[in-house]
Coordinates of C-alpha atoms in Angstrom, one line a residue:
M174 CA 51.1 -11.5 -28.5
A175 CA 48.1 -13.7 -27.5
E176 CA 48.2 -16.8 -28.3
E177 CA 44.8 -18.5 -29.5
T178 CA 43.3 -21.3 -27.3
E179 CA 41.1 -24.7 -28.9
N180 CA 37.7 -22.4 -28.5
G181 CA 39.1 -19.3 -30.7
M182 CA 39.3 -17.4 -28.1
A183 CA 42.7 -14.9 -27.5
S184 CA 44.8 -16.3 -24.6
E185 CA 45.2 -13.5 -22.4
P186 CA 48.8 -13.1 -21.3
V187 CA 49.5 -13.1 -17.4
A188 CA 50.7 -9.5 -17.0
I189 CA 46.9 -8.9 -17.4
C190 CA 45.5 -11.2 -14.8
D191 CA 48.1 -9.1 -12.0
R192 CA 46.9 -5.9 -13.3
L193 CA 43.5 -6.4 -12.0
P194 CA 42.5 -4.9 -8.6
E195 CA 42.8 -7.3 -5.6
V196 CA 39.2 -5.7 -4.5
I197 CA 36.5 -6.1 -7.0
N198 CA 33.1 -4.7 -6.2
I199 CA 31.2 -7.3 -7.7
Q200 CA 27.9 -8.3 -5.8
P201 CA 26.3 -5.1 -6.7
M202 CA 26.8 -6.5 -10.9
I203 CA 24.6 -9.1 -9.3
R204 CA 21.1 -9.0 -10.2
V205 CA 18.0 -11.1 -9.3
V206 CA 15.7 -11.4 -12.3
R207 CA 12.5 -14.4 -12.4
G208 CA 13.6 -15.0 -9.2
K209 CA 17.3 -16.2 -9.4
Q210 CA 20.3 -14.3 -9.3
V211 CA 22.2 -13.8 -12.6
M212 CA 24.9 -11.5 -14.3
L213 CA 24.7 -9.8 -17.6
D214 CA 26.4 -10.8 -20.2
R215 CA 27.9 -6.8 -20.4
D216 CA 28.6 -6.9 -16.9
L217 CA 30.7 -10.3 -17.4
A218 CA 32.5 -9.4 -20.5
A219 CA 33.9 -6.1 -18.7
L220 CA 35.1 -8.1 -15.9
Y221 CA 36.7 -10.6 -18.5
E222 CA 37.8 -7.6 -20.2
V223 CA 36.8 -8.8 -23.4
E224 CA 33.9 -7.7 -25.7
T225 CA 30.4 -9.0 -25.0
K226 CA 30.1 -9.7 -28.3
R227 CA 33.2 -12.0 -28.2
L228 CA 32.2 -13.7 -24.8
N229 CA 28.3 -14.4 -26.7
E230 CA 30.1 -16.0 -29.7
Q231 CA 32.4 -18.0 -27.6
V232 CA 29.1 -18.9 -25.7
K233 CA 26.6 -19.8 -28.9
R234 CA 30.1 -22.0 -29.6
N235 CA 29.6 -24.0 -26.9
I236 CA 25.7 -24.0 -26.4
E237 CA 25.1 -27.3 -25.7
R238 CA 26.9 -26.5 -22.5
F239 CA 24.7 -24.1 -21.1
P240 CA 20.9 -24.9 -20.4
D241 CA 18.4 -22.6 -19.8
D242 CA 19.0 -22.7 -15.7
F243 CA 22.4 -21.9 -16.9
M244 CA 21.8 -18.7 -19.4
F245 CA 18.8 -17.0 -20.7
Q246 CA 17.9 -13.8 -22.4
L247 CA 16.3 -11.6 -21.2
S248 CA 13.2 -10.5 -22.1
K249 CA 11.7 -6.2 -22.6
K250 CA 9.6 -6.9 -19.2
D251 CA 12.6 -8.1 -17.3
I252 CA 14.9 -5.0 -18.8
E253 CA 11.8 -2.9 -17.8
I254 CA 11.9 -4.3 -14.2
L255 CA 15.7 -3.7 -14.2
K256 CA 15.6 0.1 -15.1
S257 CA 13.2 0.4 -12.0
Q258 CA 15.2 -1.5 -10.0
N259 CA 18.6 0.4 -10.6
A260 CA 16.6 3.7 -10.8
T261 CA 17.7 4.3 -14.6
S262 CA 16.3 4.6 -17.9
S263 CA 19.2 3.9 -20.3
W264 CA 21.5 0.7 -20.7
G265 CA 24.2 2.7 -22.8
G266 CA 22.5 2.8 -26.2
D267 CA 22.5 -1.1 -26.4
R268 CA 19.2 -2.2 -27.8
R269 CA 19.4 -5.4 -28.0
L270 CA 18.1 -7.7 -25.5
P271 CA 21.3 -9.3 -22.9
Y272 CA 22.0 -12.7 -21.6
A273 CA 21.9 -13.5 -17.8
F274 CA 23.8 -16.2 -16.4
T275 CA 22.8 -17.8 -13.5
E276 CA 26.2 -19.2 -11.0
Q277 CA 25.8 -22.2 -12.5
G278 CA 26.4 -21.3 -16.0
I279 CA 29.2 -18.5 -14.9
A280 CA 31.4 -21.7 -13.3
M281 CA 30.9 -22.7 -16.8
L282 CA 32.5 -19.8 -18.6
S283 CA 35.5 -20.7 -17.3
S284 CA 35.4 -23.8 -19.0
V285 CA 34.8 -21.6 -21.9
L286 CA 37.0 -18.9 -21.8
K287 CA 40.4 -20.3 -21.1
S288 CA 42.1 -17.6 -20.1
K289 CA 44.0 -17.0 -17.1
T290 CA 41.9 -13.6 -16.4
A291 CA 38.9 -15.4 -16.6
V292 CA 39.8 -18.2 -14.3
E293 CA 40.6 -15.0 -12.0
V294 CA 37.6 -13.4 -12.5
N295 CA 35.4 -16.5 -11.8
I296 CA 37.0 -17.6 -9.2
R297 CA 36.1 -14.2 -7.4
I298 CA 32.8 -14.3 -8.9
M299 CA 31.9 -17.2 -7.2
R300 CA 33.4 -16.0 -4.0
A301 CA 30.8 -12.9 -3.9
F302 CA 27.6 -15.5 -4.6
V303 CA 28.7 -17.0 -1.8
V304 CA 28.8 -14.2 0.3
M305 CA 25.9 -13.1 -1.4
R306 CA 24.2 -16.2 -0.6
R307 CA 25.1 -16.2 3.3
F308 CA 24.0 -12.3 3.6
I309 CA 20.1 -13.5 2.0
A310 CA 20.3 -16.3 4.6
T311 CA 21.5 -14.4 7.6
N312 CA 18.8 -11.7 6.6
A313 CA 16.1 -14.0 5.7
Q314 CA 13.6 -13.5 8.6
L315 CA 14.6 -9.8 8.6
F316 CA 13.9 -9.3 4.7
Q317 CA 10.4 -11.3 5.5
R318 CA 9.5 -8.9 8.0
L319 CA 10.5 -6.2 6.0
E320 CA 8.2 -7.5 3.2
T321 CA 5.6 -8.1 5.2
I322 CA 5.7 -4.5 6.7
E323 CA 5.8 -3.1 2.7
Y324 CA 3.0 -5.3 1.9
H325 CA 1.0 -3.7 4.8
Q326 CA 2.1 -0.1 4.1
L327 CA 0.8 -0.8 0.5
E328 CA -2.6 -2.5 1.8
M329 CA -2.9 0.4 4.4
K330 CA -2.0 3.5 1.5
Q331 CA -4.6 1.8 -1.0
H332 CA -7.4 1.2 1.8
Q333 CA -7.0 4.8 2.7
E334 CA -7.2 5.9 -0.7
Q335 CA -10.0 3.9 -1.4
A336 CA -11.6 5.4 2.2
D337 CA -10.8 9.0 1.1
K338 CA -12.7 8.8 -2.4
R339 CA -15.4 7.7 -0.9
I340 CA -15.3 10.1 1.8
D341 CA -14.9 12.4 -1.0
E342 CA -18.3 11.5 -2.8
V343 CA -20.1 11.8 0.0
F344 CA -19.3 15.5 0.7
K345 CA -20.0 15.8 -2.5
R346 CA -23.3 14.5 -2.8
L347 CA -23.8 16.4 0.6
D348 CA -22.6 19.7 -1.4
A349 CA -25.0 19.4 -4.0
G350 CA -27.8 18.5 -2.0
I351 CA -28.1 15.4 -2.8
P352 CA -28.0 12.8 0.6
P353 CA -25.1 10.3 0.6
M354 CA -26.9 6.6 0.4
Q355 CA -24.2 4.7 2.9
G356 CA -20.5 5.1 3.7
I357 CA -17.8 3.9 5.8
F358 CA -15.6 5.8 8.2
Y359 CA -12.8 4.3 9.6
D360 CA -11.0 5.0 13.0
G361 CA -9.1 7.3 13.0
Q362 CA -11.1 9.5 10.9
V363 CA -12.6 12.1 13.6
F364 CA -12.4 14.7 11.8
D365 CA -14.0 13.3 8.7
A366 CA -17.1 11.5 10.6
Y367 CA -17.4 15.0 12.8
C368 CA -17.7 17.3 9.2
F369 CA -20.5 14.7 8.0
V370 CA -22.4 14.8 10.5
S371 CA -22.1 18.4 10.8
D372 CA -23.0 19.1 7.2
L373 CA -26.0 16.9 7.7
I374 CA -27.4 18.5 10.9
R375 CA -26.6 22.0 8.8
K376 CA -29.0 21.2 6.2
A377 CA -31.6 20.3 8.1
K378 CA -35.0 22.7 7.6
R379 CA -37.1 21.4 9.9
S380 CA -36.2 19.0 12.7
I381 CA -33.8 17.1 14.3
V382 CA -34.3 13.9 16.0
L383 CA -31.0 11.7 17.5
I384 CA -32.3 8.2 19.1
D385 CA -28.8 7.6 20.9
N386 CA -28.2 5.9 24.1
Y387 CA -25.1 7.3 24.4
V388 CA -24.7 11.1 24.5
D389 CA -22.7 13.9 26.3
D390 CA -22.7 17.8 25.9
T391 CA -20.2 17.5 22.8
V392 CA -23.6 15.9 21.0
L393 CA -25.5 19.2 22.3
T394 CA -22.3 21.2 20.6
L395 CA -23.0 19.5 17.4
L396 CA -26.9 20.2 17.6
D397 CA -25.6 23.8 17.8
K398 CA -24.9 23.6 14.0
R399 CA -28.5 23.4 13.3
E400 CA -30.4 26.8 11.6
K401 CA -32.3 29.2 13.1
G402 CA -35.8 27.7 13.9
V403 CA -35.0 23.8 13.4
T404 CA -35.9 21.7 16.3
A405 CA -34.0 19.5 17.7
T406 CA -34.7 16.2 20.0
I407 CA -32.3 13.4 21.3
Y408 CA -33.8 9.9 22.6
T409 CA -31.9 8.3 24.8
Q410 CA -32.1 5.4 27.4
R411 CA -30.7 7.2 30.3
V412 CA -30.4 10.8 31.4
G413 CA -28.2 11.5 34.0
N414 CA -27.9 14.2 36.8
Q415 CA -24.7 15.4 35.1
F416 CA -26.2 15.1 31.7
R417 CA -29.4 17.1 32.6
L418 CA -27.5 19.4 34.2
D419 CA -25.7 19.9 31.1
V420 CA -28.5 20.2 29.3
D421 CA -30.5 22.6 31.4
R422 CA -27.4 25.0 31.3
H423 CA -27.2 24.9 27.2
N424 CA -30.6 25.4 27.0
A425 CA -30.8 28.4 29.0
Q426 CA -27.9 29.5 26.6
Y427 CA -28.5 28.3 23.4
P428 CA -32.0 27.3 21.1
L429 CA -34.0 23.9 23.0
V430 CA -32.3 20.9 22.5
E431 CA -35.4 18.5 24.4
I432 CA -34.2 15.5 25.9
K433 CA -36.9 12.4 26.4
Q434 CA -35.6 8.8 27.5
F435 CA -36.4 5.7 25.3
N436 CA -35.0 2.3 26.1
K437 CA -36.7 0.4 23.1
A438 CA -33.5 0.7 20.3
H439 CA -30.5 -0.7 20.5
D440 CA -29.1 1.2 17.2
R441 CA -28.4 4.7 16.4
F442 CA -30.8 6.9 14.4
L443 CA -30.3 10.4 13.2
L444 CA -33.8 11.7 11.7
I445 CA -33.1 15.0 9.3
D446 CA -36.4 16.4 8.5
D447 CA -38.2 13.2 7.0
G448 CA -35.0 11.4 6.3
V449 CA -33.9 8.7 8.6
Y450 CA -30.0 7.7 8.6
H451 CA -29.0 4.5 10.1
I452 CA -25.6 5.6 11.9
G453 CA -23.3 2.4 13.4
A454 CA -21.8 4.3 16.9
S455 CA -22.8 7.0 18.8
I456 CA -22.6 10.6 17.3
K457 CA -20.3 11.1 20.5
D458 CA -17.8 8.5 19.1
L459 CA -17.5 9.4 15.5
G460 CA -14.2 8.2 14.0
K461 CA -13.1 6.6 17.0
K462 CA -14.0 2.9 15.6
W463 CA -14.9 1.8 12.2
F464 CA -18.9 2.4 11.5
G465 CA -21.1 3.3 8.5
F466 CA -24.3 4.8 8.0
T467 CA -27.4 4.2 5.9
F468 CA -29.7 6.5 4.4
M469 CA -33.4 4.5 4.5
R470 CA -35.3 4.9 1.7
D471 CA -37.9 2.7 3.0
I472 CA -39.1 4.7 6.3
T473 CA -39.9 8.4 7.0
A474 CA -39.0 10.4 10.1
T475 CA -42.7 10.1 10.5
E476 CA -43.2 6.6 10.5
L477 CA -40.6 6.2 13.3
I478 CA -41.6 9.1 15.8
N479 CA -45.1 7.2 15.4
K480 CA -43.5 3.9 16.4
I481 CA -41.8 5.9 19.4
K482 CA -44.7 7.0 20.6
D483 CA -47.1 3.6 20.1

C-alpha cells in the first residue's frame, strides 16, 4: 500500500519508479507560452502518474511556493496559439484552462510531490530543459536568420498581393473604358506592364504619340497593336542608323510609324488621343524595374504637342 506523505499525496512504491522507461520523450511537451518555456499540468501529471486534479490540488495547498514566474494559468488566447502551433483543434474534451509551469516551477514541484516517481521524473525534465536551452543557444543565429527570411517572405507576399490588387483595378478600369489614374509596377511584372500599355494602345481611336528617348524595334511591335486608322508618332532624342533601318523595314510592311527627333524631354509620355500619361520608364524596359504611371488631368495631348512645336 502507498504511504501518505505530510502534504497529503500518496507516496508511490519504488516499483513504479523502476517501471519508468529509460528514455522519456519530454522535449515535445516543453512548449513556448508568452515567451517562456513551460510544461502543462496535464503533461506533468501524466509523467508523475497522478491525476491532473490531484497535482493541482497539491500545488494549491502550497501556493506560496508558486509565484507567477513559476506557474500561471493559460488564457483562451494562449490555448488558441498552442492549438495552431500543434495543428490540433482538440484538447481531449477538457474545457478548463490548464496551468503552465516554468522550469523553476517544475523544480519546486519536487518539494511538493515527494514520491520517488516525481523525483525521478523531475531529474529527467530538468535535463530536457538543459538540452533545449543548449539547442536554442547553439542555433540562435540560425533561428534569427530563418525568422528574418520568414518575415521578408511574408512582407513580399503581402506586398505582391497589394500590387496584384492594384494591377487588377487598373485592368478593370481599362475594361470598363475608364482610364486608370495612376499605379505602380514592380520589377518582374514584365508581362503585366506589357499588357497595360498594350491595352492603352488598343483603346486609341485617333492617334498615339510616344515621347521617349530610348526606343527600339520592340516599341514598333507594341504600336502595331493599335486599331486601323490610328496614327502613331514617336518623339525621341536620337535616331541611330540601326533604328532608322528597323523603322524603314517596319513601315514597308505595316502601318506607318512616324519618327521625329526631340531632345527637350527628360521624362516619358504616352499620349492616347487627347489623354496624357506620364510613364516612369522607357516603353522598351517596362517591368524590368519599378516604375509608376500617372494620368495627367491638367494637360491635354494637343497642348503638349503644341509645346513641342513651339
